[in-house]
Amino acid sequence: MNRSRRLDERARMTVRLTLLCAAARTGRAVRFADDALDERALHRVRAVAGTLPRAATHCTAPSRRCTETARTLGWESVTPQPALRDLDMGSWYGRTLDEVAATDASGLAAWLSDPQAAPHGGESVAQLCDRVAGWLDALPSDVGRVLAVVEQAVARAAVVHALAAPHQAFWRIDVPPLSTVELTGRSGRWNLRMAELPVSPRPSR
């Protein structure tokens, strides 16, 4: 087999994954909940729709904000992926960060410092990272380009896995709403790919 053919086959076996962080309601306190998107958030989704890469496979987390984001992008017949669900916040679900800090300060401090901690009785950060890693590594090598709308926590966990970083790195990753994470990989090995800015042609003199 010649070198060009080997390179071509290798390219076909590379998964190109774009994770789009779901839109979020604006002007509200941070709350551990799955709120419906407001019109301002939906407007922002429509504004970014044309900037996303084309993909053969579309996925979404099962949450309301993720499915609303995907639907506003114009996606049809997208099956929610349970493995991409948000971190289970247990008894903290529906509460704001300030409310939790006021009633369970020690639990919140443990959760923010220990990936194994789950003071709310739900899912730990480590469990989330392991779940997302399993989904990533189970993607078929011939799936091509995949575009998925995910939760912020899921995007963070994906970066942790791609870089083989310790779970403690989870809180060091900032993924704003409607930002993207680009990953490429195959055979369980992933690379983080930074996005390129469009370059305008030089004006002719």
XYZ file of C-alpha atoms in Angstrom:
205
model
C 0.000 0.000 0.000
C 1.498 3.341 -0.994
C 1.915 6.211 1.456
C -0.829 8.433 0.014
C -3.351 5.621 0.247
C -2.399 4.938 3.864
C -2.811 8.623 4.712
C -6.190 8.714 2.984
C -7.439 5.694 4.931
C -6.133 7.167 8.169
C -8.012 10.409 7.483
C -11.236 8.476 6.920
C -10.760 6.712 10.270
C -10.335 9.976 12.200
C -13.326 11.206 14.181
C -13.838 14.965 13.931
C -16.014 16.053 16.810
C -17.397 19.534 17.452
C -19.058 20.070 20.808
C -21.335 23.110 20.926
C -22.166 24.266 24.429
C -25.912 24.826 24.691
C -27.386 28.301 24.880
C -28.470 29.623 28.272
C -30.977 32.110 29.589
C -29.513 35.550 30.087
C -29.471 37.792 33.145
C -30.243 35.120 35.736
C -28.362 33.815 38.743
C -26.516 30.531 38.265
C -29.024 27.793 39.014
C -28.667 24.021 38.958
C -31.669 23.524 36.691
C -32.767 22.956 33.104
C -34.534 26.196 32.242
C -36.207 26.863 28.921
C -34.389 29.287 26.644
C -35.655 32.843 26.373
C -36.010 34.763 23.108
C -32.635 36.462 23.516
C -30.908 33.100 23.867
C -32.770 31.710 20.851
C -31.721 34.757 18.813
C -28.082 34.053 19.656
C -28.500 30.431 18.522
C -29.908 31.529 15.170
C -26.977 33.926 14.763
C -24.357 31.164 15.073
C -26.175 28.524 12.996
C -24.348 29.370 9.781
C -20.906 29.289 11.396
C -20.965 25.628 12.403
C -19.273 22.948 10.281
C -21.323 20.491 8.271
C -21.546 17.071 9.872
C -22.860 13.657 8.930
C -23.961 12.934 12.505
C -25.808 15.252 14.888
C -26.200 14.507 18.594
C -27.680 16.324 21.539
C -27.907 15.926 25.271
C -31.441 15.114 26.487
C -31.918 18.365 28.447
C -34.471 20.982 27.430
C -31.867 23.682 26.733
C -29.807 21.342 24.547
C -32.751 20.057 22.528
C -34.088 23.618 22.097
C -30.648 24.728 20.921
C -30.481 21.863 18.401
C -34.021 22.512 17.146
C -33.319 26.230 16.702
C -30.237 25.328 14.669
C -32.598 23.578 12.260
C -31.592 20.018 13.090
C -34.188 17.343 12.448
C -34.545 13.787 13.744
C -31.780 14.112 16.318
C -31.763 11.325 18.908
C -30.774 12.524 22.397
C -27.727 10.779 23.837
C -28.236 9.821 27.522
C -24.461 9.662 28.039
C -24.275 13.401 27.288
C -26.709 14.340 30.061
C -25.735 17.032 32.543
C -24.131 16.362 35.890
C -26.741 14.950 38.294
C -26.936 17.583 41.049
C -29.106 15.508 43.378
C -30.688 17.548 46.184
C -29.158 20.772 44.821
C -31.207 20.636 41.643
C -33.347 23.745 41.199
C -31.302 25.819 43.647
C -28.983 28.707 42.890
C -25.287 28.631 43.705
C -25.833 31.314 46.351
C -28.607 29.283 47.984
C -26.368 26.223 48.199
C -23.507 28.321 49.584
C -25.804 29.670 52.284
C -27.172 26.282 53.388
C -24.369 23.821 52.637
C -21.114 25.766 52.503
C -18.957 22.808 53.510
C -20.591 20.566 50.918
C -20.110 23.155 48.188
C -16.452 23.600 49.151
C -15.910 19.829 48.998
C -17.637 19.587 45.614
C -15.485 22.365 44.144
C -12.229 20.836 45.391
C -12.665 17.054 45.364
C -13.710 15.380 42.068
C -14.886 12.324 44.011
C -17.240 14.324 46.240
C -21.005 14.242 45.747
C -22.429 16.015 48.823
C -25.726 16.558 47.007
C -26.251 12.813 46.668
C -26.076 12.908 42.880
C -23.099 12.381 40.601
C -19.474 13.323 41.286
C -17.305 15.187 38.797
C -15.141 12.073 38.465
C -18.192 9.970 37.563
C -19.213 12.531 34.954
C -15.722 12.547 33.441
C -15.703 8.753 33.242
C -19.153 8.713 31.604
C -18.192 11.249 28.949
C -14.870 9.498 28.309
C -16.757 6.270 27.677
C -19.028 7.973 25.136
C -16.099 9.565 23.313
C -14.109 6.359 23.050
C -17.164 4.393 21.882
C -17.646 6.589 18.787
C -17.065 4.436 15.684
C -13.791 5.243 13.959
C -15.614 5.626 10.624
C -18.295 8.041 11.899
C -16.570 11.017 10.260
C -17.575 14.460 11.487
C -19.908 14.680 14.485
C -21.622 17.802 15.797
C -23.144 17.624 19.275
C -24.977 20.106 21.498
C -23.875 19.459 25.059
C -23.909 20.850 28.577
C -21.038 22.973 29.881
C -20.076 20.211 32.302
C -19.941 17.648 29.489
C -17.710 19.888 27.358
C -15.363 20.323 30.316
C -15.246 16.585 30.901
C -14.475 15.965 27.218
C -11.476 18.301 27.348
C -10.226 16.608 30.524
C -10.347 13.237 28.775
C -8.823 14.455 25.507
C -5.816 15.903 27.339
C -5.550 12.965 29.763
C -5.686 15.600 32.485
C -6.484 14.839 36.132
C -10.097 15.255 37.144
C -9.080 18.258 39.251
C -8.594 20.161 35.963
C -12.368 20.113 35.405
C -12.892 23.418 37.225
C -10.007 25.078 35.363
C -11.843 24.876 32.031
C -14.257 27.657 31.081
C -16.794 26.839 28.360
C -19.262 29.713 27.810
C -22.695 29.119 26.245
C -22.538 28.675 22.441
C -18.770 28.213 22.461
C -17.303 25.179 20.679
C -14.735 22.536 21.517
C -13.036 20.786 18.600
C -11.677 17.268 19.135
C -10.096 14.889 16.646
C -9.096 11.329 17.341
C -9.257 7.638 16.723
C -8.477 4.428 18.602
C -9.088 6.116 21.942
C -6.572 8.926 21.359
C -7.864 12.490 21.201
C -6.424 15.874 20.316
C -7.816 19.288 21.211
C -7.990 21.480 18.128
C -8.178 25.227 18.496
C -10.582 27.083 16.193
C -9.218 29.190 13.349
C -10.336 32.738 12.660
C -11.508 33.409 9.095
C -8.846 35.264 7.156
C -9.957 37.936 4.719
C -8.067 38.176 1.419
C -5.604 41.008 1.126
C -7.003 44.025 -0.705
C -5.526 44.471 -4.141
C -3.426 47.559 -4.734
